[in-house]
Each structure stands twice: as C-alpha cells, then as structure tokens.
Coordinates of C-alpha atoms in Angstrom, one line a residue:
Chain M
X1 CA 4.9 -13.0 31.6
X2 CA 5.3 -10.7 28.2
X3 CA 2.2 -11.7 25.8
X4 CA 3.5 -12.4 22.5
X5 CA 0.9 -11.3 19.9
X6 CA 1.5 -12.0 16.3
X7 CA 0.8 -10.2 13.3
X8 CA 0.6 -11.8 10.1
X9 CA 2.8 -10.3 7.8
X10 CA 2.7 -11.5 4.3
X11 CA 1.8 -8.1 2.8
X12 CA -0.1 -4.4 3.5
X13 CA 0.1 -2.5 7.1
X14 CA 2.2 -4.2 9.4
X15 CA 4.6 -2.4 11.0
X16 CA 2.5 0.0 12.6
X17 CA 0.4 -2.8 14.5
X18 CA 4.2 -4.3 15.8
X19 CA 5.2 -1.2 17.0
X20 CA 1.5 -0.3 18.9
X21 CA 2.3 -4.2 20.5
X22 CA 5.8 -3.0 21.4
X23 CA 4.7 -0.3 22.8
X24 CA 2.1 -1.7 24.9
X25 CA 5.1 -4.0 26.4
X26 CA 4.5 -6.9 24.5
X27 CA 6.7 -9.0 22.0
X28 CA 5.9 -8.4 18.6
X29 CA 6.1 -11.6 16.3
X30 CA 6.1 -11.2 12.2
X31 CA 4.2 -14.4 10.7
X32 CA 5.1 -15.5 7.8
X33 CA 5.3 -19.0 8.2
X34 CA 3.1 -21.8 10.0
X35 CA 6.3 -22.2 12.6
X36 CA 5.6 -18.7 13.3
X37 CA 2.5 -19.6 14.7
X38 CA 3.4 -21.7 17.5
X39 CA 3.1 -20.1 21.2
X40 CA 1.6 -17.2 20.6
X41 CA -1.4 -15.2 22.7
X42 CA -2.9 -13.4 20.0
X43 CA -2.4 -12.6 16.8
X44 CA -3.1 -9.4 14.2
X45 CA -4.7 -9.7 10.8
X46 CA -3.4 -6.3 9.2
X47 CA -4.8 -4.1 6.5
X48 CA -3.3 -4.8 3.3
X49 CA -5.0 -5.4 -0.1
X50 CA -7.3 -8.2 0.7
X51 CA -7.0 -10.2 -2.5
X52 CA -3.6 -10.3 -2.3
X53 CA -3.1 -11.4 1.1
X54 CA -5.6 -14.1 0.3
X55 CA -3.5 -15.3 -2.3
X56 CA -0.3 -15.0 -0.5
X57 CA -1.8 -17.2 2.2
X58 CA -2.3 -20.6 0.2
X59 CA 0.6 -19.4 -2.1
X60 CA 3.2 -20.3 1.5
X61 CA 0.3 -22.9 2.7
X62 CA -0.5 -20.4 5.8
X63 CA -4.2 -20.4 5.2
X64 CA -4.8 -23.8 6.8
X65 CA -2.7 -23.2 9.9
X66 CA -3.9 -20.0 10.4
X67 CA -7.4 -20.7 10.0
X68 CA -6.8 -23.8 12.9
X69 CA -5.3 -21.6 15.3
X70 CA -7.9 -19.2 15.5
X71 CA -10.7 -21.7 15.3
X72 CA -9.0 -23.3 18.4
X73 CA -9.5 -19.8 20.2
X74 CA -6.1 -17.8 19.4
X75 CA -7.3 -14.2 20.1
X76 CA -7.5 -12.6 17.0
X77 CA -8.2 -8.9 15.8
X78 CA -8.8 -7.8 12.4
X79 CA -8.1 -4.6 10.6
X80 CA -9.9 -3.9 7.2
X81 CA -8.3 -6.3 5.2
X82 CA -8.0 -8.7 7.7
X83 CA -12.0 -8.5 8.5
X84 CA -12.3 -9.6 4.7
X85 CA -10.1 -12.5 5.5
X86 CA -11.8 -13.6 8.6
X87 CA -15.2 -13.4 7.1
X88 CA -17.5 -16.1 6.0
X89 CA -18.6 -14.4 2.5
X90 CA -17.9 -11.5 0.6
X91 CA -20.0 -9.5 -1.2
X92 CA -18.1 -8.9 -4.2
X93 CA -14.7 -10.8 -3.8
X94 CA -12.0 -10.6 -6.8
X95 CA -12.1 -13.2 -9.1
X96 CA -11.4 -16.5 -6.9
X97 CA -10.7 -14.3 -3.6
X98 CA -11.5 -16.7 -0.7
X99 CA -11.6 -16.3 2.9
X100 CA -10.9 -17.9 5.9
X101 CA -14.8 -18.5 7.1
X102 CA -13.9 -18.1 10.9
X103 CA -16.6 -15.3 11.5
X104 CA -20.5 -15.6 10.6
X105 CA -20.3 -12.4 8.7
X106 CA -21.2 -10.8 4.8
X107 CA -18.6 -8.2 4.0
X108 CA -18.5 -5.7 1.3
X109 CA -15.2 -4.2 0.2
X110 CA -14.4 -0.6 -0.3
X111 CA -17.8 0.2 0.4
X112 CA -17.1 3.6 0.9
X113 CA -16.0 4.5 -2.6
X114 CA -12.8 5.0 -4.1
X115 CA -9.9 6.8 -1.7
X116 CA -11.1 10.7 -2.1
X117 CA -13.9 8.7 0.3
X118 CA -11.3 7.9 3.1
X119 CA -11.5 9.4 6.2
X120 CA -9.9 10.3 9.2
X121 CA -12.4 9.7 11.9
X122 CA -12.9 9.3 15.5
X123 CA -15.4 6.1 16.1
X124 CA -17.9 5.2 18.9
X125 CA -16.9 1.3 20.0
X126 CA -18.0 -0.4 22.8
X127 CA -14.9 -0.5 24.3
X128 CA -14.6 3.5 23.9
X129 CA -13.9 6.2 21.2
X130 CA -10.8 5.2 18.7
X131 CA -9.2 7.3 16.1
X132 CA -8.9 5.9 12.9
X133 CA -8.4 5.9 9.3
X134 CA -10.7 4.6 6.9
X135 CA -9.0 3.5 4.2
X136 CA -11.1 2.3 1.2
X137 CA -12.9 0.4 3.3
X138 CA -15.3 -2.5 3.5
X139 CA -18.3 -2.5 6.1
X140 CA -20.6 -5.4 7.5
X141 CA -23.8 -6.0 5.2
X142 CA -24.9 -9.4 7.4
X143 CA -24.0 -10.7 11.0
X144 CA -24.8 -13.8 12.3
X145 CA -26.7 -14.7 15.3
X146 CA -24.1 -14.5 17.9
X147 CA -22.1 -12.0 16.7
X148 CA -22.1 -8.6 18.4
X149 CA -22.1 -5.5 16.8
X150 CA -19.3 -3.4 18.4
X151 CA -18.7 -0.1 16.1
X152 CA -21.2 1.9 13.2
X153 CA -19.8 4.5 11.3
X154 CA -21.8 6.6 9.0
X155 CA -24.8 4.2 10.1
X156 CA -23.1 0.9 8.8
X157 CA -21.9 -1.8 10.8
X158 CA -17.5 -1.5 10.7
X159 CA -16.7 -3.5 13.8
X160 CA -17.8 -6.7 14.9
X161 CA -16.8 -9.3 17.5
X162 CA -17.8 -13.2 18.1
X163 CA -15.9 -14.9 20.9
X164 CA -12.5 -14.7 21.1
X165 CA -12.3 -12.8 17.4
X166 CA -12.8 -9.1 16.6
X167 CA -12.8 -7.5 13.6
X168 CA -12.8 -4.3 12.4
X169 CA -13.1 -2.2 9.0
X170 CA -10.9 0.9 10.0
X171 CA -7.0 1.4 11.2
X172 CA -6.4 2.4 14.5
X173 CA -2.7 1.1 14.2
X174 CA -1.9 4.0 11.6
X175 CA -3.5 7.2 13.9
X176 CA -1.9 5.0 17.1
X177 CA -4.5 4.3 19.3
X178 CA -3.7 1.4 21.0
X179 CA -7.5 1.0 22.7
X180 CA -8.3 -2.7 20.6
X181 CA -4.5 -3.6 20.8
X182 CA -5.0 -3.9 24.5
X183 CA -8.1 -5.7 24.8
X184 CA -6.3 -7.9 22.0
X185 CA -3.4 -8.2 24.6
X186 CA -5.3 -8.7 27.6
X187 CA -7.8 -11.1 26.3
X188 CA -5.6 -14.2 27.5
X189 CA -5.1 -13.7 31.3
Chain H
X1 CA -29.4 -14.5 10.6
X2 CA -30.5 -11.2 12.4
X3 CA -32.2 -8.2 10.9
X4 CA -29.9 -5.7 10.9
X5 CA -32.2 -2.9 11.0
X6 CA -33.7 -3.8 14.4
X7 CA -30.0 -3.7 16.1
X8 CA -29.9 -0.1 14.6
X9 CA -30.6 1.1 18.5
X10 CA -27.1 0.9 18.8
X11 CA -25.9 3.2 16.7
X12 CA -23.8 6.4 17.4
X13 CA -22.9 9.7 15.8
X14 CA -19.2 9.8 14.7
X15 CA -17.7 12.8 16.2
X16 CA -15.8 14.1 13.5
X17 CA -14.5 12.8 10.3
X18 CA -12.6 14.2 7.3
X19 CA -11.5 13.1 3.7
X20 CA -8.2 13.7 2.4
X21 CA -5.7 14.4 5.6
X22 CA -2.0 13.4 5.3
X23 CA -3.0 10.1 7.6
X24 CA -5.9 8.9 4.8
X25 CA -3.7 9.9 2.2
X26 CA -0.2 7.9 3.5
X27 CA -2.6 5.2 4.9
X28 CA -3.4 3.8 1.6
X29 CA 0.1 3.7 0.4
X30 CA 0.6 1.7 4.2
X31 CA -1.6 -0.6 2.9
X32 CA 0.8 -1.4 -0.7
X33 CA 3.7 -2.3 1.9
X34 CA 5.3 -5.4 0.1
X35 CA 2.9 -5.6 -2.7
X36 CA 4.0 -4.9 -6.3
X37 CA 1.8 -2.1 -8.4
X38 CA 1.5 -3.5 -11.9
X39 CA 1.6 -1.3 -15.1
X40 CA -1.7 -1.6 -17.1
X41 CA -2.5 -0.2 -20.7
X42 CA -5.7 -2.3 -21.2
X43 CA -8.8 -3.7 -18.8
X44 CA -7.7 -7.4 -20.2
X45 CA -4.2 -6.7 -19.0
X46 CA -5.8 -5.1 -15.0
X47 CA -7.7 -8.7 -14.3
X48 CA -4.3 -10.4 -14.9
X49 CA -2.6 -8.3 -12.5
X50 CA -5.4 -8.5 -10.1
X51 CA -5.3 -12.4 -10.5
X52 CA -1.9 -12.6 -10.1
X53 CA -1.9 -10.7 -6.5
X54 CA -1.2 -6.9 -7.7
X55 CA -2.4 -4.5 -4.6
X56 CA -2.7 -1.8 -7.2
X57 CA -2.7 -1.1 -10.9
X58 CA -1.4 1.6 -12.6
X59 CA -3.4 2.5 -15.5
X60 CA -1.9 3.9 -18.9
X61 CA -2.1 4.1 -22.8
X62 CA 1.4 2.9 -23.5
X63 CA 4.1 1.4 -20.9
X64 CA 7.4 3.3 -20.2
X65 CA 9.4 0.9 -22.7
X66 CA 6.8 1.7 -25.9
X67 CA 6.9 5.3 -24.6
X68 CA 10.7 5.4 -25.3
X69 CA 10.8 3.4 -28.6
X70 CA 7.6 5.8 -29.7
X71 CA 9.0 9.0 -28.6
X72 CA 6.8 12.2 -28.7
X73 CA 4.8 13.6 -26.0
X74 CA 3.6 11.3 -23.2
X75 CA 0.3 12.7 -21.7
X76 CA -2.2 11.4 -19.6
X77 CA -4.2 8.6 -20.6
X78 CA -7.4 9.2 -21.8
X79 CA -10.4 9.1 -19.5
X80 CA -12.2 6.2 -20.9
X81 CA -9.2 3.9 -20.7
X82 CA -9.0 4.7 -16.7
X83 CA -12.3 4.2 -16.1
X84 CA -12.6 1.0 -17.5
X85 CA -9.8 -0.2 -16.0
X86 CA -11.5 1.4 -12.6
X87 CA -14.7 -0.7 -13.6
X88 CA -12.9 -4.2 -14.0
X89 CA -10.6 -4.1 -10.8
X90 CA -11.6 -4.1 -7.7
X91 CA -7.5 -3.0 -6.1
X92 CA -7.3 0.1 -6.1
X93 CA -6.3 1.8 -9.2
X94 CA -3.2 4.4 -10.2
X95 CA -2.8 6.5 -13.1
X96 CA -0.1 9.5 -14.3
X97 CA 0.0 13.1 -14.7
X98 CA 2.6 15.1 -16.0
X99 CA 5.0 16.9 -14.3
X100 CA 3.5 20.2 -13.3
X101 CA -0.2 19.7 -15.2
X102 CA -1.9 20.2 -12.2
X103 CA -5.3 20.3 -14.8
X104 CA -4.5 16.1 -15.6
X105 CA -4.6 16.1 -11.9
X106 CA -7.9 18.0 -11.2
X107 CA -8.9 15.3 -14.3
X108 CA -7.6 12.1 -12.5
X109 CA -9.0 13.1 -9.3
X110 CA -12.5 13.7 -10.7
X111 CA -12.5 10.4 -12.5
X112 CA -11.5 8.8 -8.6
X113 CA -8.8 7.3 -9.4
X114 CA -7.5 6.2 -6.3
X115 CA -3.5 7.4 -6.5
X116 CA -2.2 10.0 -8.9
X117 CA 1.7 9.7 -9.7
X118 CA 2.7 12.5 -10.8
X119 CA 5.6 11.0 -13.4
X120 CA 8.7 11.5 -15.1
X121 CA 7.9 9.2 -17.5
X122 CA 4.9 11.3 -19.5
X123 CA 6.8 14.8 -20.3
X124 CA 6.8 17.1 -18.1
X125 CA 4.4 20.4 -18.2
X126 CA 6.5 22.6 -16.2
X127 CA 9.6 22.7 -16.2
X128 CA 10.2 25.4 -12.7
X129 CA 7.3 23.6 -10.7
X130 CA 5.7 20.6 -9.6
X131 CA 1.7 20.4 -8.8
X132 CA 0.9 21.5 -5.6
X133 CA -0.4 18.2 -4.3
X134 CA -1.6 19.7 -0.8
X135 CA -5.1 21.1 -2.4
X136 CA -6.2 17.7 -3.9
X137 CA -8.2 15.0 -1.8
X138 CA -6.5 12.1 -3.8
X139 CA -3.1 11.2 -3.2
X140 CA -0.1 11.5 -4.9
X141 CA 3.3 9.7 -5.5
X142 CA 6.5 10.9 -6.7
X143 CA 9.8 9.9 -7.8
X144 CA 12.6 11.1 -6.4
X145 CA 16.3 9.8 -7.2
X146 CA 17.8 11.4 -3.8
X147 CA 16.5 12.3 -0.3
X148 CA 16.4 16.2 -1.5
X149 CA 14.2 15.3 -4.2
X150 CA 11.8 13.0 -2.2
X151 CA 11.8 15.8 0.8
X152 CA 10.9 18.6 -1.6
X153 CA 8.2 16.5 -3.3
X154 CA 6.9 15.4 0.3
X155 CA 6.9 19.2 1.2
X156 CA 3.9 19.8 -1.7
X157 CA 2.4 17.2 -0.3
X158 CA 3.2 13.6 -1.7
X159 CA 2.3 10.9 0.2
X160 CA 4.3 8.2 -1.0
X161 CA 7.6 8.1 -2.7
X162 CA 9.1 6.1 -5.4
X163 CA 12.9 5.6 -6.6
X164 CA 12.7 6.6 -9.6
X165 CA 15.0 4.1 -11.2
X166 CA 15.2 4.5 -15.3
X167 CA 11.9 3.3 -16.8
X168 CA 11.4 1.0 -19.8
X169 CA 14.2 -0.1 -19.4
X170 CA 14.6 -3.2 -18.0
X171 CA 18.0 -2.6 -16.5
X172 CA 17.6 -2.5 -12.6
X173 CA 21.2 -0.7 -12.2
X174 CA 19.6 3.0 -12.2
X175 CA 16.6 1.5 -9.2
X176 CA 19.6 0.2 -7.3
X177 CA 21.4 3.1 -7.3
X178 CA 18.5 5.3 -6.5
X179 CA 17.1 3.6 -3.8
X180 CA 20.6 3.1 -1.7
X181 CA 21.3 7.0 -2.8
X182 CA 17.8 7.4 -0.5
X183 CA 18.2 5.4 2.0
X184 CA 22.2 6.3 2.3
X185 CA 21.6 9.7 2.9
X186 CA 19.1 9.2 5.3
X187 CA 21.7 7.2 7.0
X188 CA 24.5 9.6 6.8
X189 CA 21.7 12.1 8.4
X190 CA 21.3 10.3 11.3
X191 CA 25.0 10.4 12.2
X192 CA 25.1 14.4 12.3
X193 CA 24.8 16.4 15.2
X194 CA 22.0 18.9 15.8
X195 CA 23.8 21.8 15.1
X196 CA 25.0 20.1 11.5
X197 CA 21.3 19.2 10.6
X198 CA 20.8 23.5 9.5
X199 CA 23.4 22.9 6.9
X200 CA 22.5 19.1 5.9
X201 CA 18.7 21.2 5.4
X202 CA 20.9 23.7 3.0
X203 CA 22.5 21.0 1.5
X204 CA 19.1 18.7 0.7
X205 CA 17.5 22.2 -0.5
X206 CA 14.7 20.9 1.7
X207 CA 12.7 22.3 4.8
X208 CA 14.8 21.6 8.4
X209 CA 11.7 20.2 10.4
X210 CA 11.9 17.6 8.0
X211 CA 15.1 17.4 8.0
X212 CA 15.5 17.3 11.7
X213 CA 12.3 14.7 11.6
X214 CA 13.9 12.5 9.1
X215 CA 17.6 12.6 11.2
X216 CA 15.2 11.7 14.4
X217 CA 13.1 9.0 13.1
X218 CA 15.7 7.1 10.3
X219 CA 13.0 7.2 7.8
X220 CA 10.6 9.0 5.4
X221 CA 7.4 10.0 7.1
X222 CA 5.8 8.5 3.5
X223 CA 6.1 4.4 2.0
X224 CA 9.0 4.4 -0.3
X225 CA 8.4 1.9 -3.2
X226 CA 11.1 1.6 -5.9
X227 CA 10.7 1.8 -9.6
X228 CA 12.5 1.9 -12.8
X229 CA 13.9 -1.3 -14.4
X230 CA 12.3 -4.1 -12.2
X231 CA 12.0 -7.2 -14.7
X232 CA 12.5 -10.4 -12.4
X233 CA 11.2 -12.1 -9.5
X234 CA 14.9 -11.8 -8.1
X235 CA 15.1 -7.3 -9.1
X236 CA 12.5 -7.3 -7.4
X237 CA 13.7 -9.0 -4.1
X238 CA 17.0 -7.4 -4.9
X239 CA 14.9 -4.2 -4.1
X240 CA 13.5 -5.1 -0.7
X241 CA 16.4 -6.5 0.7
X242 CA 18.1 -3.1 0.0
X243 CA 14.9 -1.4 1.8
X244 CA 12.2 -0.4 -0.6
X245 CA 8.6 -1.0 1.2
X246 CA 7.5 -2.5 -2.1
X247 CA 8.0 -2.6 -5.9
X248 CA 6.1 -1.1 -8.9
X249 CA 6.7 -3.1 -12.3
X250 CA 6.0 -1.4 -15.0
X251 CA 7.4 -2.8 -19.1
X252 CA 8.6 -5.8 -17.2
X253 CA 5.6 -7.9 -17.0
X254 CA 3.9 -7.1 -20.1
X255 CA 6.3 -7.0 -22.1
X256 CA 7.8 -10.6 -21.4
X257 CA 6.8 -14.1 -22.8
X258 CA 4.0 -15.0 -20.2
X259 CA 2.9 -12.0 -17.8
X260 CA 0.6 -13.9 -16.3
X261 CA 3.0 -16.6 -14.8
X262 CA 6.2 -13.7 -14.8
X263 CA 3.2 -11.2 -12.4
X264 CA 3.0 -13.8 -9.9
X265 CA 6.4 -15.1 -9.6
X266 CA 7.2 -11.0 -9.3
X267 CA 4.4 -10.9 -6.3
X268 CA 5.8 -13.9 -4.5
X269 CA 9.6 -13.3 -4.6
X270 CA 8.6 -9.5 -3.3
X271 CA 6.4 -11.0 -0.3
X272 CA 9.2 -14.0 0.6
X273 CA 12.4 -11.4 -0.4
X274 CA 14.7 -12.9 2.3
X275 CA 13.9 -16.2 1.2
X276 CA 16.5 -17.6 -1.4
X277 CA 15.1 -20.8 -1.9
X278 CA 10.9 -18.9 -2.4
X279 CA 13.0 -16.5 -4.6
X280 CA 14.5 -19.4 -7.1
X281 CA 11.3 -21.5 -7.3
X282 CA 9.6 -18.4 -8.7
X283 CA 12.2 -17.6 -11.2
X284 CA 12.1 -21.1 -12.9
X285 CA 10.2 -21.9 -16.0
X286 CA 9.0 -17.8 -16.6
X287 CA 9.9 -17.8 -20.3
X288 CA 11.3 -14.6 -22.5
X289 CA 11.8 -11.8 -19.6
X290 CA 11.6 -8.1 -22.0
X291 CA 14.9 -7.7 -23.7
X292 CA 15.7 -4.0 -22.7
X293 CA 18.4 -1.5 -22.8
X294 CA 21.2 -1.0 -20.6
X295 CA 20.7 2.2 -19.3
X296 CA 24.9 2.5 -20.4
X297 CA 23.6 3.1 -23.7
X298 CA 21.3 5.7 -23.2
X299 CA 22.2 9.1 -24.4
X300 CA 21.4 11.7 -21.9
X301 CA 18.4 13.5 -23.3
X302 CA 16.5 10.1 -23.0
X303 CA 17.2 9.4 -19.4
X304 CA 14.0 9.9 -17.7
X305 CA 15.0 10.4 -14.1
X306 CA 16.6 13.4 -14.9
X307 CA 13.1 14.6 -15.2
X308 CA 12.1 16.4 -11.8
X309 CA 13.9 18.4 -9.7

C-alpha cells in the first residue's frame, strides 16, 4: 500500500520535500489543517523561518494536534526549522517563540552566522553521506539521555534522533537526496 | 543529561563544504516561501515585524512611499541603522543597493546582511549595467516586471526574484499586472515548440538554456515573491492566488493606523490565501490602511519600475 507522508505546510521549504516523497512513490499530503492530519504514516516538519511557523501553528490551532500525533508515534522528520519546532528549549528563541517539546533537545538557531556562513556540504550520518544545504542554521547545544546523535558537521551536533522522531539542522530536500526521506518512508512497515 | 564532549568519538570529517553556491544562495529564499518580508526603517519597527510573524526584514532609512513624497536621491542606508536592526532580530535581515553600485553591495555584504536587493526604488547608479551578483557570497534579489527582465537579472546571478509592482504606492494594480506578465509568459513558453524556443530566447533578450530550462520546467529556477503596492491582508492573498511564492510589504504596514495588528493580519491571509473565510477574519477591525496613490496618477518620470532593464 502507498505510504502517505505529510508535510506540514504552513510556511518556508515545502515543495521540494513533496516532490522527494513523490518521487520516492509515495503520496504527498500538504497540512495545513488538523483534518489533514488524519491517516497518515509520517509526516515532514520543513525548513522555513522558525518563528514564524511557530506562530502560524497556534494562529490555525495546529500546534496541539500536531504535537499529539507525533507524541502517539507518527514518524516524523525535521529539517532546520522544523528541528527548532520539535525541540524541548531553544537557546535564544524570538520573543515568545515556543516549541512543540516532543524531543529532549537544546537548540541554538543560526548558529552558524548570518547566510555568507551557508554552505553547501556533503554530511557523514549514520544512515550514510547526504548532500545538503546549510541554511542559516541552528545546531544541537544539549541532548538528552536517550537521544542518539546521528550527524556533526563542523564538530557540532546537526542531526539527532529519539524513537520514532529525527531531526535534522540541514536541507537535503533542496540538493535532492532522498537518503532520510526513505528511512522516513520506510519507518512504518 | 549527557556530556556532550564524551560522545565526541563519533564524530566525522565533512568531505567538502562551500559558502555561497547558487543552492545556499536560492535555499534561503526557499525558506521565505509564503512568508511576507516586512519594510523596516527603525530597530523598534524590526521587533514588530518579528512579533507579528515576518520571515525577513528589510532594513531601510525611509520606506518607498516617504521616498517618493521626499524625492532626491535614495541611497543605501547607513551602516549603523542595518546593524542594529541585524542586532535586534533574530529573521534574517534584507537591505537595498542601488542599481548598479556594486561598492553598497561589497558594503552590505561586509556588514552580513543576509539578502541584498538590489532595488529600483533607491536611484539607480548605473544606468547600462546591473551589479554582477555572481562574485558576491550573499545573495541577491531583483525586480523584474517581465520574464526577460527576471531571466537577465537571474543570468548575473540573482537568486530570487521579485515583481516589481510600483512601490509606495499602495495601489496593487501595477503588482498584479507584473506578476501575471511573469508568470503569463512563462506559460505561453511552455506551449512553443523546440525549434521556436531560439527565437522566444531573441525575443526575452535572455540566454536559451534558460530559456529552454524555463519552457521545460514551467517555472523560474529562483522563488518569485511579489512587491509593489501590497497594503491589505486580502492584496496580499490576491498575490498568491495569482502565483507569487510570497509577499514583501513595504509602506503598507507602517504607514497604516496599527502595523502591529495590520503585520499580522498581512502574515495570516498570505499563509491561509485560498481560504476566504481566514482571509475576512483578518481584514476586520485593522484601522486606517495608508492612503496612497493610484498609480493612474503618476506621471511617468516617477514610476519606479521603469527603473531596470
């Protein structure tokens, strides 16, 4: 049966994680409201500006429902932004930026520096190399007990994974490697 | 809690990594998709954008509409003003250079700004060319008011494209028409034949690969935002139903009765564009919108878009 993996799509980098699903023969979904959320296998938490997808999440009451579903186990991966929106803290949030708190985690946003920082690299995961963009990106300052490390990148943590959630601080969606779509995909037999 | 340093075991060397490619440089204007950039003249006025859900800023000394009731030369802001703004946000932040002044560029990049836009609404410095926005590691966005325009400016290396749209004036007739002109002719290329794409090239004065890449694909290899007029939460729905990737606002929120409240109905109708009923809540109640111009009643010589070439 055809996986249907979501991607919530409120704001920032979506259509280049609905095509890698397409492409890897599953139906894309666009979330945009808690209906939306209802029979999928996996879902995508995009780049994007993190603040404002924050705010765009309580602003059409998806934060809750979201925030349930992956709690009960919906395989989730997140991309830069959507690392900062799965974390627990954040190092230096915009004024009243909050997070979802599904993953034991301190974050710290463009940690990197400003964009003549980003890069266009090829990262060491544990489920093989990935090309990728670093786009102003945030990187791991804490982990919690259980949560395994799964990329570094200029010595600093940028991928992470804790059960049925990874989350990572580059874009492989924008150089199209499909590498952690597919363990997305595949996660639910 | 686990010490991080004692996991360090697993780390690796990065093969190979570089700053300032076409993908880093596009990839942060991916990340704007369906966001609105804000026009900012102070640090006070950058944490209400922020607050109100901006994904970027734009920092300048005067907005579009007081440049056009000032008149005189539009340059680039001064470096203090951008770097405070940098200091208080933490979006990413925009700021202008002229037209050709590829020295307010070389400035704009050294102070990190994280997207130069290289604007028709400061005056330009060179009237024969624009900067050559391959050599810089920062990006750049132009306007462009047809699919010639926004190939040629692609071709020295923007990474994003805005309709240019007639700023400061907060008439969204000229954005309209821009953005359909773009996307119309992208449209009408994708109906030729190969052997009619040399011409359509000749025609669009730009280069055929990207010609032939833009007839292939239906789209610009770059985001396309629209500009130019946007003053309401419905303009700018108006604009992403008619296929912009996301709005940038510049006299329109500052210069209404509560930009705070007018910023975040703005940022809601752009996310929920399709969604009349979204779209009306966050119209209601917004107060005085900025009285503008109709663009009609604009002599010639103060039509901005006509800037660029």
């Amino acid at each position: 049966m055809t996986q249907r993996i979501g991607v919530l799509a409120l704001q920032g980098g979506v259509a280049e994680h609905l095509a890698l699903i397409e492409s890897a023969g599953s139906q894309a979904i666009r979330v945009r409201r808690p209906a939306d959320l209802d029979g999928l296998d996996g879902i995508v938490l995009p780049g994007g500006e993190s603040s404002t997808i924050d705010r765009l999440l309580r602003m059409f009451d998806l934060a809750e429902p979201l925030r349930v579903a992956i709690a009960d186990g919906l395989p989730t991966l997140g991309t830069c932004a959507g690392m900062i929106v799965l974390a627990t803290e954040i190092v230096d949030p915009a004024p009243g930026q909050q997070t979802l708190g599904l993953l034991d985690i301190t974050v710290q946003r463009n940690a990197f520096g400003a964009q003549v920082e980003s890069e266009d690299a090829t990262v060491e995961t544990v489920d093989g190399p990935v090309r990728a963009a670093f786009i102003r990106a945030p990187v791991v300052t804490r982990i919690g007990d259980d949560v395994e490390v799964i990329a570094r990148h200029r010595e600093r943590i940028v991928g992470v994974r804790h059960g049925s959630i990874t989350a990572i601080a580059f874009h492989p969606e924008l150089a199209g490697d499909p590498l952690l779509h597919h363990h997305l995909i595949h996660a639910r037999p | 809690m686990t010490d991080l340093v004692a996991r360090d075991a697993a780390s690796v060397p990065v093969s190979t990594t570089q700053t300032g490619t076409p993908l880093v440089k596009r990839g942060l204007a991916d990340m704007l998709k369906g966001g609105v950039i804000m026009d900012v003249v102070t640090a006070e006025q950058a944490r209400i954008a922020e607050d109100a859900g901006a994904v970027a800023v734009m920092a300048l000394e005067r907005v579009p509409a007081d440049i056009r009731a000032q008149g005189g030369v539009a340059r680039m802001s001064d470096p203090d003003l951008i770097s405070e703004i940098i200091d208080t946000v933490s979006i990413p932040v925009m700021a202008k250079a002229r037209i050709g002044h590829f020295v307010e560029a070389q400035i704009l990049q050294h102070l990190e700004v994280d997207y130069i836009d290289e604007s028709e609404v400061l005056s330009p410095a060179d009237y024969v060319n624009h900067i050559d926005k391959q050599g810089f590691t920062v990006p750049f966005v132009c306007g462009a008011t047809n699919l010639g325009e926004a190939l040629r400016r692609i071709t020295e290396g923007a990474a994003m494209i805005r309709s240019k749209g007639e700023a400061g004036t907060g008439d969204v007739s000229e954005a309209a028409k821009h953005i359909r002109q773009i996307l119309g002719e992208i449209r009408a290329l994708q109906a030729k034949s190969d052997d009619e794409l040399y011409v359509a090239a000749k025609e669009l004065q730009a280069p055929y690969p990207l010609v032939v890449e833009i007839a292939r694909t239906g789209k610009l290899p770059v985001v396309l935002f629209t500009a130019g007029g946007v003053a309401t939460p419905a303009d700018a729905a108006m604009m992403m139903q008619l296929g912009a990737d996301g709005v940038f606002v510049g006299s329109g929120i500052f210069k209404s009765g509560d930009p705070a409240k007018r910023a975040a109905a703005i940022v809601k109708a752009t996310a929920a564009y399709d969604d009349p009923a979204v779209i009306t809540e966050a119209s209601r109640g917004l107060g005085e919108a900025m009285v503008g111009i109709n663009v009609a009643d604009l002599a010639a010589p103060h039509r901005l878009a006509e800037r660029g070439w």
